[in-house]
C-alpha cells in the first residue's frame, strides 16, 4: 500500500509536469506572434458591428491577459496562468459574445463520446484479435485478418476517411455522412435522438476503427508471440493448466501491460484525431471548433482549446497510470 | 554492412518491396529537377485534362500539370520528413544516450520530461503555432517545431539500449581509461544504437510526413509551397471529387500511400533484422 | 494405480522397473537463418532409464545437453528444439511414445499428477502478475481432491517443508528473493507428490544451509512415495550426497552411468575421472588439473569419440569410430574404447 501511495504520488507529479510544460509551450508560442492579436481581434469584432461596449472591453481585457500584454513580464505570466487555471478565456470572437468556455463545454461531449469510445473500442478489439492471432498461430481467419490489418495500418487516416465518405456518401448512400445528429430532432434524451446520434457516429467511428485496429493487432500479436515463449507460460502448459486459463491469466494478462501504456498515449492523440475526423465528417466536437476558430481568427478560442486538450489528455493519462498497478503489480517497485 | 544489405534483399521480401516502393517515390522527387514547369506557375497547361499522353497524370483546375507538380510536391514532403528526422534524431540520441548512460537522477529528470512530450497533444499545438504565425510560417519553422515536439518516443528506446550498454565491460574500461562522458557516448555507445536509430528514423519520417500532410490538407501550412497535402487541399478547394477531376486527388494520395507503406516495410524489416528474437522466430519457423 | 502409489507401505511389485525408459533419443535445435541451416545436436543418441524408487543424477559440464535431455523427456520442447529420433516410454502412460505423441487429454491428466518438472532458471517460471497462491491453485488444485480450506492447509504445510512462511501465498513473485522463488517452484512441483519428478538445477540459487534442507526434502518426499527423481546438477558434491545412480553427459551423449558410489570409486571414462579429480577435497593440496582444450561445438561436433580432442588416452581409433555404451559391471556402463587402460591407470 505504501508502495502504491508513493507510485501514485509520482504519477501525480508527472501529471503536473505535463500540464506545466504543455501550457508553457502554448504560452511561448502565443508570444511568438508578430502581430498584435488584441487590437487585431477587437478591430475584427467591431468591424462586424458588435458594439456592446462592455463585452468588447471584457474581450480586450481577457486577450491582454492571455497574451500577456499587461503589466511587467512576471505579472503577464501570472495573469496568463490565473486565466488558464480557472478556465476563463473571455468571450469568443467567432460566437461573440458567448464565452469560450461555454463553446468548449458544448463541444467536449461530442469529441469525448466519438473519439474516446472509438479509441477504447479499437483498443479492445485490436488487442483481443491480435492476442488470439498470436496464440492460435495457425488459424486461417486470424491470419487473413492480420494481412488486412497490416495493409490498412500505414494508411493515413485522412485517406481512409475520404474513401469511406465517397463509398457511403456517393456510391451507396445509406448512412449520414455529416453532422452529429439529425437537425430536426429535439436535443433531449429521447430514443429518436439517441438513435440519430448513434447513426451519425457510425461512419466516423468506422473510419477510426479501420485505421486504428491494425496497430493494436500487430503489436499485440507480436507481444503475445513473445510471451508464449516465456518460462512462466511454458511452465503452466507443462503443468497442464487449462488452455483457457493460460490464454487469459498468463498470456494476455502479461502481454497487455505495454498495450495499456500505449492506450494512454493514444488517448493523447484523441485531439489530433478529432481535428481530422470531425472536419471530414462535419462532427460538432472540439476539432471542428478549433478549425472554425482558426479560420475566424478567434485567438481566445484557439488558445482555450489548446490548453483544454493538454489538461484533458494529461488527466486521461493520469487515470490510466493510477490503475496500471492492477495490471502489472511490478511498476510500484521502481 | 554490404553483406547485411545483400542478405536482407535476398531473404526478406518485405525489405525488397520497401526498397522498391520508396525508390519509386524518391525517383519521382528527383525528377522535379528536370521539370519543364516552374513549380509555382499556374495556368500553364489546359485545365482539367484527364490523364493522357501529353499530361500523364492529367492537369488540375488551376492549369498545372499534375505529374510535374507532384514531383515538386513529393520532393518538398520528403525534405520535410528528412529534416524532422535529422533534427529529432539529434535530440533523441543525445537525450536517450545521456539518460541511459548517466542513470540516477539525470535519467529520472530527463525521462520525466521525455514522458511529458510523449503525452502532450501535438496537433493543437501545431495548429496554434500556425494560427499565430500565419503567413510568416515557413516549412523549416514547422519542421523545427515538429522535431522539438517529436523526439521523445525514440529517446526512450535509445535510452533502454544505452542502459544495457552501461554495465558492459568496455564501458568500464573506457571509464577507467579516463574518457569523458561525451567521448564515451559518441565513440563507444553510438555504434551500438545506430541500427535502432536507423529504423526509428524511418518510423519518425512516416509520422512527421503524416502530420504535415494532415496539416496541409486542412490548410494549416504554407499552402502555396507545393506539397502532397497542399495538393489535396487545393483539390478539395475546387471540389475535385464532386467535379469528377478524380486524378487530382488519386495520384497524390496514391503516391503518398506508397511512400507510407514503403517506409513502413523498411522499418519493420530492419527491426526484424535488429531484434534477434523475431529473427529466431522467422528462422525457427516451425511453430507447433 | 495412483491410489496404490499413495500408500507407502504397499510397494508395487515391479518396484525396480523403469518409470521412464529412453532409447536412442536424439533432440536437436534446428535453426534456419536467412537460408542457412544450422543444427545443434544437443542430445544425440542417448539410452538410459530411471527406475522406480530411485534418484537418478545427471552430471556434465555446462552446455553438454543436460537441460535439453530433461526438457525433451518432460515434453517441454519448443521450437527450434525438435525430437529427431528415438523413444521415450513412461510406466504411467502405457503404449504411448512420450509426452509429445500422447493424446492431449492423457497428457493433461498425467502432468503434475504423475510427472512434474522443475525447469532450470526457475526464477522466471512464476507468472509475474499473479500472486503465488493463485499459481498453486492453477497447478495443483484439481489434482488434490480437497476443498478450498483443506487445499490451503495442505499448501501451507508443504511450504513449511521448504522453510517458507504461509505469507508468500499473498506475495507476487517480484516481492520474493531468488532463493525464495526457487523454493516456491520446488514446492509447486512436489505438492501433488507425483511418481516422477524432474528437477533441473533446482538448488543453484540457494545458500548452503537452505540447499541442504531442500535436498533433504527431495529425499524424504521420494522415500515417502517410493517415487523417482531425475536430478540434474553439475555439482558433483550434491550428486554424491543425494543420488542413487549417476549418468555423466559429454557433448550431447551419455558417456558413463553407474551407481553413484561406483562412479566416485571406480570411474572408467576419462571424462568422469576428470570430473571427480577436479572436486575439491579437504586436506588435499595437489593442484587441480584443468581440462585441455575448449568444449566441443554441438553444431559441428568432433568425429568419432567426441571427447578425443581433449582426451589423454585417445588413440587413432577414437578419432574415427564412435565408442558404444557397454556394460562393464552390474549397473555400470561406459562408452570408451580404452576403458580398461583408464581403469588400470592410477
Ligand atoms: N533455444 C536454443 N536454441 C539453440 N541452441 C540452444 C538452445 N538452447 C540450448 N541450446 C544449445 O544446446 C546446447 C545444450 O544446452 P543445454 O541447455 O542442454 O546445456 P546444459 O547441459 O543444461 O548446460 P548448463 O549446465 O549450462 O545448464 C548448448 O550448446 C546450447 O547452446
Ligand atoms: S574413446 Fe578414446 S577419446 Fe573417447 S574417452 Fe575413450 S579414450 Fe578418450
Ligand atoms: Mg542446463
PDB file of C-alpha atoms in Angstrom, chain B residues 59-179:
ATOM      1  CA  UNK B  59      -3.974  18.578 -65.165  1.00  0.00           C
ATOM      2  CA  UNK B  60      -5.589  20.485 -62.309  1.00  0.00           C
ATOM      3  CA  UNK B  61      -8.352  23.055 -62.338  1.00  0.00           C
ATOM      4  CA  UNK B  62      -5.629  25.612 -61.780  1.00  0.00           C
ATOM      5  CA  UNK B  63      -3.914  24.760 -65.037  1.00  0.00           C
ATOM      6  CA  UNK B  64      -0.991  22.794 -63.646  1.00  0.00           C
ATOM      7  CA  UNK B  65       0.472  19.578 -64.991  1.00  0.00           C
ATOM      8  CA  UNK B  66      -0.202  17.086 -62.220  1.00  0.00           C
ATOM      9  CA  UNK B  67       2.794  14.847 -62.849  1.00  0.00           C
ATOM     10  CA  UNK B  68       5.398  17.593 -62.698  1.00  0.00           C
ATOM     11  CA  UNK B  69       3.626  19.334 -59.858  1.00  0.00           C
ATOM     12  CA  UNK B  70       3.662  16.075 -57.962  1.00  0.00           C
ATOM     13  CA  UNK B  71       7.418  15.735 -58.414  1.00  0.00           C
ATOM     14  CA  UNK B  72       7.920  19.063 -56.637  1.00  0.00           C
ATOM     15  CA  UNK B  73       5.351  18.214 -54.011  1.00  0.00           C
ATOM     16  CA  UNK B  74       6.823  14.880 -53.093  1.00  0.00           C
ATOM     17  CA  UNK B  75      10.287  16.410 -53.013  1.00  0.00           C
ATOM     18  CA  UNK B  76       9.151  19.036 -50.555  1.00  0.00           C
ATOM     19  CA  UNK B  77       7.263  16.497 -48.494  1.00  0.00           C
ATOM     20  CA  UNK B  78      10.286  14.212 -48.361  1.00  0.00           C
ATOM     21  CA  UNK B  79      12.519  17.125 -47.453  1.00  0.00           C
ATOM     22  CA  UNK B  80      10.226  17.967 -44.580  1.00  0.00           C
ATOM     23  CA  UNK B  81      10.270  14.384 -43.318  1.00  0.00           C
ATOM     24  CA  UNK B  82      14.039  14.172 -43.596  1.00  0.00           C
ATOM     25  CA  UNK B  83      14.640  17.456 -41.827  1.00  0.00           C
ATOM     26  CA  UNK B  84      12.369  16.467 -38.952  1.00  0.00           C
ATOM     27  CA  UNK B  85      14.005  13.051 -38.755  1.00  0.00           C
ATOM     28  CA  UNK B  86      17.505  14.538 -38.641  1.00  0.00           C
ATOM     29  CA  UNK B  87      16.694  17.230 -36.112  1.00  0.00           C
ATOM     30  CA  UNK B  88      14.733  14.944 -33.831  1.00  0.00           C
ATOM     31  CA  UNK B  89      17.487  12.290 -34.083  1.00  0.00           C
ATOM     32  CA  UNK B  90      19.930  14.807 -32.660  1.00  0.00           C
ATOM     33  CA  UNK B  91      17.633  15.381 -29.715  1.00  0.00           C
ATOM     34  CA  UNK B  92      16.586  11.819 -29.098  1.00  0.00           C
ATOM     35  CA  UNK B  93      20.114  10.499 -29.449  1.00  0.00           C
ATOM     36  CA  UNK B  94      21.721  12.936 -27.073  1.00  0.00           C
ATOM     37  CA  UNK B  95      18.932  12.703 -24.529  1.00  0.00           C
ATOM     38  CA  UNK B  96      18.500   8.939 -24.768  1.00  0.00           C
ATOM     39  CA  UNK B  97      22.218   8.206 -24.564  1.00  0.00           C
ATOM     40  CA  UNK B  98      22.792  10.631 -21.748  1.00  0.00           C
ATOM     41  CA  UNK B  99      19.869   9.349 -19.675  1.00  0.00           C
ATOM     42  CA  UNK B 100      20.812   5.738 -20.237  1.00  0.00           C
ATOM     43  CA  UNK B 101      24.481   6.276 -19.537  1.00  0.00           C
ATOM     44  CA  UNK B 102      24.281   8.535 -16.519  1.00  0.00           C
ATOM     45  CA  UNK B 103      21.286   6.855 -14.897  1.00  0.00           C
ATOM     46  CA  UNK B 104      20.256   8.080 -11.439  1.00  0.00           C
ATOM     47  CA  UNK B 105      18.640  11.467 -11.160  1.00  0.00           C
ATOM     48  CA  UNK B 106      19.784  12.636 -14.584  1.00  0.00           C
ATOM     49  CA  UNK B 107      17.875   9.722 -16.044  1.00  0.00           C
ATOM     50  CA  UNK B 108      14.843  10.396 -13.901  1.00  0.00           C
ATOM     51  CA  UNK B 109      14.659  14.075 -14.780  1.00  0.00           C
ATOM     52  CA  UNK B 110      15.242  13.512 -18.482  1.00  0.00           C
ATOM     53  CA  UNK B 111      12.705  10.721 -18.642  1.00  0.00           C
ATOM     54  CA  UNK B 112      10.064  12.771 -16.854  1.00  0.00           C
ATOM     55  CA  UNK B 113      10.499  15.451 -19.461  1.00  0.00           C
ATOM     56  CA  UNK B 114      10.515  12.764 -22.115  1.00  0.00           C
ATOM     57  CA  UNK B 115       7.249  11.253 -20.888  1.00  0.00           C
ATOM     58  CA  UNK B 116       5.756  14.704 -20.826  1.00  0.00           C
ATOM     59  CA  UNK B 117       6.484  15.139 -24.501  1.00  0.00           C
ATOM     60  CA  UNK B 118       5.079  11.701 -25.238  1.00  0.00           C
ATOM     61  CA  UNK B 119       1.658  12.634 -23.918  1.00  0.00           C
ATOM     62  CA  UNK B 120       1.385  16.300 -24.849  1.00  0.00           C
ATOM     63  CA  UNK B 121      -1.121  16.591 -27.698  1.00  0.00           C
ATOM     64  CA  UNK B 122       0.902  17.809 -30.647  1.00  0.00           C
ATOM     65  CA  UNK B 123      -1.743  18.693 -33.084  1.00  0.00           C
ATOM     66  CA  UNK B 124      -3.449  21.527 -31.238  1.00  0.00           C
ATOM     67  CA  UNK B 125      -0.017  22.975 -30.509  1.00  0.00           C
ATOM     68  CA  UNK B 126       0.974  22.874 -34.168  1.00  0.00           C
ATOM     69  CA  UNK B 127      -2.349  24.427 -35.121  1.00  0.00           C
ATOM     70  CA  UNK B 128      -1.852  27.127 -32.520  1.00  0.00           C
ATOM     71  CA  UNK B 129       1.577  27.740 -33.992  1.00  0.00           C
ATOM     72  CA  UNK B 130       0.204  28.097 -37.477  1.00  0.00           C
ATOM     73  CA  UNK B 131      -2.510  30.297 -36.081  1.00  0.00           C
ATOM     74  CA  UNK B 132      -0.176  32.836 -34.532  1.00  0.00           C
ATOM     75  CA  UNK B 133       2.398  32.756 -37.324  1.00  0.00           C
ATOM     76  CA  UNK B 134       0.029  32.740 -40.296  1.00  0.00           C
ATOM     77  CA  UNK B 135       1.849  33.919 -43.387  1.00  0.00           C
ATOM     78  CA  UNK B 136       5.126  34.213 -41.560  1.00  0.00           C
ATOM     79  CA  UNK B 137       5.383  30.480 -41.153  1.00  0.00           C
ATOM     80  CA  UNK B 138       7.843  28.591 -43.332  1.00  0.00           C
ATOM     81  CA  UNK B 139       8.196  24.850 -43.701  1.00  0.00           C
ATOM     82  CA  UNK B 140      11.559  24.954 -41.954  1.00  0.00           C
ATOM     83  CA  UNK B 141       9.978  26.514 -38.878  1.00  0.00           C
ATOM     84  CA  UNK B 142       7.282  23.887 -38.909  1.00  0.00           C
ATOM     85  CA  UNK B 143       9.909  21.163 -39.211  1.00  0.00           C
ATOM     86  CA  UNK B 144      11.894  22.591 -36.311  1.00  0.00           C
ATOM     87  CA  UNK B 145       8.820  22.715 -34.103  1.00  0.00           C
ATOM     88  CA  UNK B 146       7.755  19.204 -35.108  1.00  0.00           C
ATOM     89  CA  UNK B 147      11.225  17.932 -34.289  1.00  0.00           C
ATOM     90  CA  UNK B 148      11.185  19.744 -30.954  1.00  0.00           C
ATOM     91  CA  UNK B 149       7.933  18.019 -30.084  1.00  0.00           C
ATOM     92  CA  UNK B 150       8.621  14.659 -31.689  1.00  0.00           C
ATOM     93  CA  UNK B 151      11.864  13.260 -30.303  1.00  0.00           C
ATOM     94  CA  UNK B 152      10.557  11.671 -27.149  1.00  0.00           C
ATOM     95  CA  UNK B 153       9.326   8.302 -28.287  1.00  0.00           C
ATOM     96  CA  UNK B 154      12.621   7.297 -29.809  1.00  0.00           C
ATOM     97  CA  UNK B 155      14.652   8.787 -26.989  1.00  0.00           C
ATOM     98  CA  UNK B 156      13.070   6.245 -24.681  1.00  0.00           C
ATOM     99  CA  UNK B 157      14.027   3.390 -26.977  1.00  0.00           C
ATOM    100  CA  UNK B 158      17.581   4.619 -27.323  1.00  0.00           C
ATOM    101  CA  UNK B 159      17.824   5.059 -23.583  1.00  0.00           C
ATOM    102  CA  UNK B 160      16.853   1.454 -22.963  1.00  0.00           C
ATOM    103  CA  UNK B 161      19.611   0.283 -25.289  1.00  0.00           C
ATOM    104  CA  UNK B 162      22.111   2.631 -23.658  1.00  0.00           C
ATOM    105  CA  UNK B 163      21.035   1.393 -20.240  1.00  0.00           C
ATOM    106  CA  UNK B 164      22.038  -2.111 -21.177  1.00  0.00           C
ATOM    107  CA  UNK B 165      25.383  -0.888 -22.521  1.00  0.00           C
ATOM    108  CA  UNK B 166      26.223   0.911 -19.319  1.00  0.00           C
ATOM    109  CA  UNK B 167      27.147  -2.224 -17.462  1.00  0.00           C
ATOM    110  CA  UNK B 168      29.155  -3.796 -20.250  1.00  0.00           C
ATOM    111  CA  UNK B 169      32.824  -4.269 -19.789  1.00  0.00           C
ATOM    112  CA  UNK B 170      34.019  -1.914 -22.478  1.00  0.00           C
ATOM    113  CA  UNK B 171      32.185   0.947 -20.812  1.00  0.00           C
ATOM    114  CA  UNK B 172      34.032   0.280 -17.578  1.00  0.00           C
ATOM    115  CA  UNK B 173      37.322   0.080 -19.464  1.00  0.00           C
ATOM    116  CA  UNK B 174      36.598   3.377 -21.149  1.00  0.00           C
ATOM    117  CA  UNK B 175      35.732   4.971 -17.809  1.00  0.00           C
ATOM    118  CA  UNK B 176      38.955   3.787 -16.228  1.00  0.00           C
ATOM    119  CA  UNK B 177      40.992   4.943 -19.161  1.00  0.00           C
ATOM    120  CA  UNK B 178      39.786   8.437 -18.383  1.00  0.00           C
ATOM    121  CA  UNK B 179      37.413   9.117 -21.272  1.00  0.00           C
TER     122      UNK B 179
END
